[in-house]
């Protein structure tokens, strides 16, 4: 049975790409998007939050009210 599948995929490379290639490309795309999102959070969002927090902390007049 396995040899039949291998022979089928050897004869029809586009079919094998459609069966095996699309999920692999989808996993690669999801992985790249995840890495980009994590990098954006670490290098863009967290520094901005830290700057805003530090600015508010240093610019307060010492009162603990709203």
PDB file of N, CA and C in Angstrom:
ATOM      1  N   UNK A   1       0.833  -1.194   0.000  1.00  0.00           N
ATOM      2  CA  UNK A   1       0.000   0.000   0.000  1.00  0.00           C
ATOM      3  C   UNK A   1       0.873   1.252   0.000  1.00  0.00           C
ATOM      4  N   UNK A   2       1.916   1.256   0.803  1.00  0.00           N
ATOM      5  CA  UNK A   2       2.818   2.404   0.854  1.00  0.00           C
ATOM      6  C   UNK A   2       3.524   2.595  -0.480  1.00  0.00           C
ATOM      7  N   UNK A   3       3.930   1.501  -1.090  1.00  0.00           N
ATOM      8  CA  UNK A   3       4.614   1.615  -2.383  1.00  0.00           C
ATOM      9  C   UNK A   3       3.668   2.172  -3.447  1.00  0.00           C
ATOM     10  N   UNK A   4       2.380   1.859  -3.342  1.00  0.00           N
ATOM     11  CA  UNK A   4       1.425   2.425  -4.291  1.00  0.00           C
ATOM     12  C   UNK A   4       1.315   3.939  -4.132  1.00  0.00           C
ATOM     13  N   UNK A   5       1.283   4.408  -2.882  1.00  0.00           N
ATOM     14  CA  UNK A   5       1.241   5.852  -2.645  1.00  0.00           C
ATOM     15  C   UNK A   5       2.520   6.531  -3.137  1.00  0.00           C
ATOM     16  N   UNK A   6       3.667   5.910  -2.872  1.00  0.00           N
ATOM     17  CA  UNK A   6       4.925   6.500  -3.324  1.00  0.00           C
ATOM     18  C   UNK A   6       4.980   6.558  -4.843  1.00  0.00           C
ATOM     19  N   UNK A   7       4.516   5.515  -5.500  1.00  0.00           N
ATOM     20  CA  UNK A   7       4.501   5.498  -6.963  1.00  0.00           C
ATOM     21  C   UNK A   7       3.524   6.560  -7.497  1.00  0.00           C
ATOM     22  N   UNK A   8       2.388   6.727  -6.830  1.00  0.00           N
ATOM     23  CA  UNK A   8       1.411   7.738  -7.242  1.00  0.00           C
ATOM     24  C   UNK A   8       1.993   9.137  -7.114  1.00  0.00           C
ATOM     25  N   UNK A   9       2.672   9.410  -5.994  1.00  0.00           N
ATOM     26  CA  UNK A   9       3.247  10.730  -5.791  1.00  0.00           C
ATOM     27  C   UNK A   9       4.442  10.968  -6.700  1.00  0.00           C
ATOM     28  N   UNK A  10       5.170   9.926  -7.062  1.00  0.00           N
ATOM     29  CA  UNK A  10       6.287  10.076  -7.988  1.00  0.00           C
ATOM     30  C   UNK A  10       5.771  10.398  -9.387  1.00  0.00           C
ATOM     31  N   UNK A  11       4.631   9.855  -9.737  1.00  0.00           N
ATOM     32  CA  UNK A  11       4.081  10.106 -11.070  1.00  0.00           C
ATOM     33  C   UNK A  11       3.344  11.437 -11.142  1.00  0.00           C
ATOM     34  N   UNK A  12       2.825  11.892 -10.027  1.00  0.00           N
ATOM     35  CA  UNK A  12       2.054  13.140 -10.017  1.00  0.00           C
ATOM     36  C   UNK A  12       2.595  14.078  -8.931  1.00  0.00           C
ATOM     37  N   UNK A  13       3.675  14.793  -9.226  1.00  0.00           N
ATOM     38  CA  UNK A  13       4.266  15.652  -8.186  1.00  0.00           C
ATOM     39  C   UNK A  13       3.349  16.790  -7.750  1.00  0.00           C
ATOM     40  N   UNK A  14       2.488  17.278  -8.656  1.00  0.00           N
ATOM     41  CA  UNK A  14       1.581  18.357  -8.253  1.00  0.00           C
ATOM     42  C   UNK A  14       0.552  17.862  -7.240  1.00  0.00           C
ATOM     43  N   UNK A  15       0.119  16.614  -7.400  1.00  0.00           N
ATOM     44  CA  UNK A  15      -0.816  16.049  -6.433  1.00  0.00           C
ATOM     45  C   UNK A  15      -0.152  15.886  -5.072  1.00  0.00           C
ATOM     46  N   UNK A  16       1.086  15.432  -5.072  1.00  0.00           N
ATOM     47  CA  UNK A  16       1.774  15.274  -3.786  1.00  0.00           C
ATOM     48  C   UNK A  16       2.030  16.628  -3.142  1.00  0.00           C
ATOM     49  N   UNK A  17       2.291  17.655  -3.962  1.00  0.00           N
ATOM     50  CA  UNK A  17       2.471  18.990  -3.400  1.00  0.00           C
ATOM     51  C   UNK A  17       1.163  19.502  -2.809  1.00  0.00           C
ATOM     52  N   UNK A  18       0.056  19.199  -3.478  1.00  0.00           N
ATOM     53  CA  UNK A  18      -1.242  19.638  -2.970  1.00  0.00           C
ATOM     54  C   UNK A  18      -1.586  18.939  -1.668  1.00  0.00           C
ATOM     55  N   UNK A  19      -1.150  17.683  -1.515  1.00  0.00           N
ATOM     56  CA  UNK A  19      -1.483  16.952  -0.301  1.00  0.00           C
ATOM     57  C   UNK A  19      -0.521  17.288   0.822  1.00  0.00           C
ATOM     58  N   UNK A  20       0.782  17.269   0.528  1.00  0.00           N
ATOM     59  CA  UNK A  20       1.771  17.482   1.590  1.00  0.00           C
ATOM     60  C   UNK A  20       2.295  18.913   1.642  1.00  0.00           C
ATOM     61  N   UNK A  21       2.327  19.605   0.520  1.00  0.00           N
ATOM     62  CA  UNK A  21       2.958  20.916   0.474  1.00  0.00           C
ATOM     63  C   UNK A  21       2.138  22.011   1.132  1.00  0.00           C
ATOM     64  N   UNK A  22       0.822  21.996   0.956  1.00  0.00           N
ATOM     65  CA  UNK A  22      -0.001  23.082   1.500  1.00  0.00           C
ATOM     66  C   UNK A  22       0.018  23.129   3.023  1.00  0.00           C
ATOM     67  N   UNK A  23      -0.148  21.998   3.725  1.00  0.00           N
ATOM     68  CA  UNK A  23      -0.077  22.098   5.187  1.00  0.00           C
ATOM     69  C   UNK A  23       1.296  22.548   5.685  1.00  0.00           C
ATOM     70  N   UNK A  24       2.355  22.139   4.986  1.00  0.00           N
ATOM     71  CA  UNK A  24       3.694  22.568   5.404  1.00  0.00           C
ATOM     72  C   UNK A  24       3.847  24.063   5.189  1.00  0.00           C
ATOM     73  N   UNK A  25       3.382  24.562   4.040  1.00  0.00           N
ATOM     74  CA  UNK A  25       3.451  26.008   3.804  1.00  0.00           C
ATOM     75  C   UNK A  25       2.606  26.780   4.805  1.00  0.00           C
ATOM     76  N   UNK A  26       1.469  26.225   5.174  1.00  0.00           N
ATOM     77  CA  UNK A  26       0.614  26.874   6.162  1.00  0.00           C
ATOM     78  C   UNK A  26       1.298  26.926   7.529  1.00  0.00           C
ATOM     79  N   UNK A  27       1.959  25.843   7.916  1.00  0.00           N
ATOM     80  CA  UNK A  27       2.680  25.836   9.192  1.00  0.00           C
ATOM     81  C   UNK A  27       3.833  26.833   9.184  1.00  0.00           C
ATOM     82  N   UNK A  28       4.545  26.921   8.070  1.00  0.00           N
ATOM     83  CA  UNK A  28       5.638  27.888   7.972  1.00  0.00           C
ATOM     84  C   UNK A  28       5.097  29.313   8.067  1.00  0.00           C
ATOM     85  N   UNK A  29       3.989  29.581   7.388  1.00  0.00           N
ATOM     86  CA  UNK A  29       3.407  30.923   7.433  1.00  0.00           C
ATOM     87  C   UNK A  29       2.941  31.285   8.846  1.00  0.00           C
ATOM     88  N   UNK A  30       2.288  30.353   9.514  1.00  0.00           N
ATOM     89  CA  UNK A  30       1.827  30.612  10.883  1.00  0.00           C
ATOM     90  C   UNK A  30       3.011  30.834  11.816  1.00  0.00           C
ATOM     91  N   UNK A  31       4.066  30.057  11.634  1.00  0.00           N
ATOM     92  CA  UNK A  31       5.270  30.233  12.454  1.00  0.00           C
ATOM     93  C   UNK A  31       5.912  31.586  12.237  1.00  0.00           C
ATOM     94  N   UNK A  32       6.003  32.020  10.980  1.00  0.00           N
ATOM     95  CA  UNK A  32       6.605  33.324  10.698  1.00  0.00           C
ATOM     96  C   UNK A  32       5.763  34.466  11.251  1.00  0.00           C
ATOM     97  N   UNK A  33       4.453  34.346  11.146  1.00  0.00           N
ATOM     98  CA  UNK A  33       3.577  35.383  11.703  1.00  0.00           C
ATOM     99  C   UNK A  33       3.701  35.432  13.222  1.00  0.00           C
ATOM    100  N   UNK A  34       3.808  34.264  13.849  1.00  0.00           N
ATOM    101  CA  UNK A  34       3.966  34.218  15.304  1.00  0.00           C
ATOM    102  C   UNK A  34       5.280  34.853  15.736  1.00  0.00           C
ATOM    103  N   UNK A  35       6.358  34.544  15.031  1.00  0.00           N
ATOM    104  CA  UNK A  35       7.662  35.133  15.366  1.00  0.00           C
ATOM    105  C   UNK A  35       7.619  36.639  15.182  1.00  0.00           C
ATOM    106  N   UNK A  36       6.996  37.106  14.090  1.00  0.00           N
ATOM    107  CA  UNK A  36       6.896  38.548  13.868  1.00  0.00           C
ATOM    108  C   UNK A  36       6.085  39.231  14.966  1.00  0.00           C
ATOM    109  N   UNK A  37       4.996  38.592  15.391  1.00  0.00           N
ATOM    110  CA  UNK A  37       4.164  39.179  16.440  1.00  0.00           C
ATOM    111  C   UNK A  37       4.925  39.253  17.765  1.00  0.00           C
ATOM    112  N   UNK A  38       5.670  38.209  18.087  1.00  0.00           N
ATOM    113  CA  UNK A  38       6.447  38.224  19.333  1.00  0.00           C
ATOM    114  C   UNK A  38       7.547  39.279  19.286  1.00  0.00           C
ATOM    115  N   UNK A  39       8.225  39.387  18.139  1.00  0.00           N
ATOM    116  CA  UNK A  39       9.263  40.415  18.023  1.00  0.00           C
ATOM    117  C   UNK A  39       8.657  41.809  18.123  1.00  0.00           C
ATOM    118  N   UNK A  40       7.515  42.021  17.491  1.00  0.00           N
ATOM    119  CA  UNK A  40       6.870  43.329  17.563  1.00  0.00           C
ATOM    120  C   UNK A  40       6.482  43.647  18.999  1.00  0.00           C
ATOM    121  N   UNK A  41       6.014  42.650  19.733  1.00  0.00           N
ATOM    122  CA  UNK A  41       5.629  42.898  21.118  1.00  0.00           C
ATOM    123  C   UNK A  41       6.850  43.224  21.971  1.00  0.00           C
ATOM    124  N   UNK A  42       7.921  42.476  21.798  1.00  0.00           N
ATOM    125  CA  UNK A  42       9.099  42.681  22.639  1.00  0.00           C
ATOM    126  C   UNK A  42       9.817  43.984  22.301  1.00  0.00           C
ATOM    127  N   UNK A  43       9.950  44.294  21.006  1.00  0.00           N
ATOM    128  CA  UNK A  43      10.777  45.429  20.619  1.00  0.00           C
ATOM    129  C   UNK A  43      10.000  46.715  20.369  1.00  0.00           C
ATOM    130  N   UNK A  44       8.678  46.656  20.279  1.00  0.00           N
ATOM    131  CA  UNK A  44       7.899  47.879  20.022  1.00  0.00           C
ATOM    132  C   UNK A  44       6.922  48.159  21.160  1.00  0.00           C
ATOM    133  N   UNK A  45       6.081  47.178  21.495  1.00  0.00           N
ATOM    134  CA  UNK A  45       5.011  47.424  22.462  1.00  0.00           C
ATOM    135  C   UNK A  45       5.554  47.560  23.888  1.00  0.00           C
ATOM    136  N   UNK A  46       6.389  46.628  24.315  1.00  0.00           N
ATOM    137  CA  UNK A  46       6.894  46.693  25.689  1.00  0.00           C
ATOM    138  C   UNK A  46       7.743  47.935  25.954  1.00  0.00           C
ATOM    139  N   UNK A  47       8.647  48.357  25.058  1.00  0.00           N
ATOM    140  CA  UNK A  47       9.361  49.616  25.319  1.00  0.00           C
ATOM    141  C   UNK A  47       8.438  50.831  25.392  1.00  0.00           C
ATOM    142  N   UNK A  48       7.402  50.872  24.543  1.00  0.00           N
ATOM    143  CA  UNK A  48       6.460  51.993  24.632  1.00  0.00           C
ATOM    144  C   UNK A  48       5.721  51.997  25.960  1.00  0.00           C
ATOM    145  N   UNK A  49       5.295  50.826  26.405  1.00  0.00           N
ATOM    146  CA  UNK A  49       4.621  50.749  27.705  1.00  0.00           C
ATOM    147  C   UNK A  49       5.563  51.171  28.820  1.00  0.00           C
ATOM    148  N   UNK A  50       6.828  50.751  28.742  1.00  0.00           N
ATOM    149  CA  UNK A  50       7.798  51.126  29.773  1.00  0.00           C
ATOM    150  C   UNK A  50       8.055  52.633  29.766  1.00  0.00           C
ATOM    151  N   UNK A  51       8.131  53.229  28.589  1.00  0.00           N
ATOM    152  CA  UNK A  51       8.366  54.683  28.506  1.00  0.00           C
ATOM    153  C   UNK A  51       7.180  55.451  29.081  1.00  0.00           C
ATOM    154  N   UNK A  52       5.969  55.052  28.730  1.00  0.00           N
ATOM    155  CA  UNK A  52       4.783  55.733  29.256  1.00  0.00           C
ATOM    156  C   UNK A  52       4.700  55.566  30.764  1.00  0.00           C
ATOM    157  N   UNK A  53       4.972  54.371  31.263  1.00  0.00           N
ATOM    158  CA  UNK A  53       4.922  54.132  32.702  1.00  0.00           C
ATOM    159  C   UNK A  53       5.970  54.967  33.426  1.00  0.00           C
ATOM    160  N   UNK A  54       7.189  55.002  32.875  1.00  0.00           N
ATOM    161  CA  UNK A  54       8.258  55.764  33.508  1.00  0.00           C
ATOM    162  C   UNK A  54       7.958  57.260  33.473  1.00  0.00           C
ATOM    163  N   UNK A  55       7.408  57.741  32.356  1.00  0.00           N
ATOM    164  CA  UNK A  55       7.046  59.161  32.259  1.00  0.00           C
ATOM    165  C   UNK A  55       5.984  59.524  33.281  1.00  0.00           C
ATOM    166  N   UNK A  56       4.958  58.687  33.399  1.00  0.00           N
ATOM    167  CA  UNK A  56       3.902  58.982  34.376  1.00  0.00           C
ATOM    168  C   UNK A  56       4.429  58.917  35.805  1.00  0.00           C
ATOM    169  N   UNK A  57       5.329  57.987  36.055  1.00  0.00           N
ATOM    170  CA  UNK A  57       5.862  57.856  37.408  1.00  0.00           C
ATOM    171  C   UNK A  57       6.748  59.047  37.780  1.00  0.00           C
ATOM    172  N   UNK A  58       7.564  59.485  36.817  1.00  0.00           N
ATOM    173  CA  UNK A  58       8.469  60.600  37.112  1.00  0.00           C
ATOM    174  C   UNK A  58       7.749  61.951  37.080  1.00  0.00           C
ATOM    175  N   UNK A  59       6.668  62.069  36.311  1.00  0.00           N
ATOM    176  CA  UNK A  59       5.999  63.363  36.217  1.00  0.00           C
ATOM    177  C   UNK A  59       4.909  63.554  37.261  1.00  0.00           C
ATOM    178  N   UNK A  60       4.680  62.545  38.086  1.00  0.00           N
ATOM    179  CA  UNK A  60       3.656  62.726  39.128  1.00  0.00           C
ATOM    180  C   UNK A  60       4.210  63.657  40.211  1.00  0.00           C
ATOM    181  N   UNK A  61       3.298  64.334  40.884  1.00  0.00           N
ATOM    182  CA  UNK A  61       3.726  65.320  41.882  1.00  0.00           C
ATOM    183  C   UNK A  61       3.835  64.719  43.275  1.00  0.00           C
ATOM    184  N   UNK A  62       3.779  63.407  43.365  1.00  0.00           N
ATOM    185  CA  UNK A  62       3.971  62.769  44.657  1.00  0.00           C
ATOM    186  C   UNK A  62       2.684  62.386  45.349  1.00  0.00           C
ATOM    187  N   UNK A  63       1.543  62.832  44.840  1.00  0.00           N
ATOM    188  CA  UNK A  63       0.273  62.440  45.440  1.00  0.00           C
ATOM    189  C   UNK A  63      -0.129  61.086  44.905  1.00  0.00           C
ATOM    190  N   UNK A  64      -0.834  60.344  45.730  1.00  0.00           N
ATOM    191  CA  UNK A  64      -1.221  59.002  45.323  1.00  0.00           C
ATOM    192  C   UNK A  64      -2.681  58.963  44.891  1.00  0.00           C
ATOM    193  N   UNK A  65      -3.221  60.049  44.431  1.00  0.00           N
ATOM    194  CA  UNK A  65      -4.603  60.094  43.976  1.00  0.00           C
ATOM    195  C   UNK A  65      -4.688  59.957  42.473  1.00  0.00           C
ATOM    196  N   UNK A  66      -5.919  59.956  41.992  1.00  0.00           N
ATOM    197  CA  UNK A  66      -6.108  59.821  40.535  1.00  0.00           C
ATOM    198  C   UNK A  66      -5.946  61.099  39.859  1.00  0.00           C
TER     199      UNK A  66
END
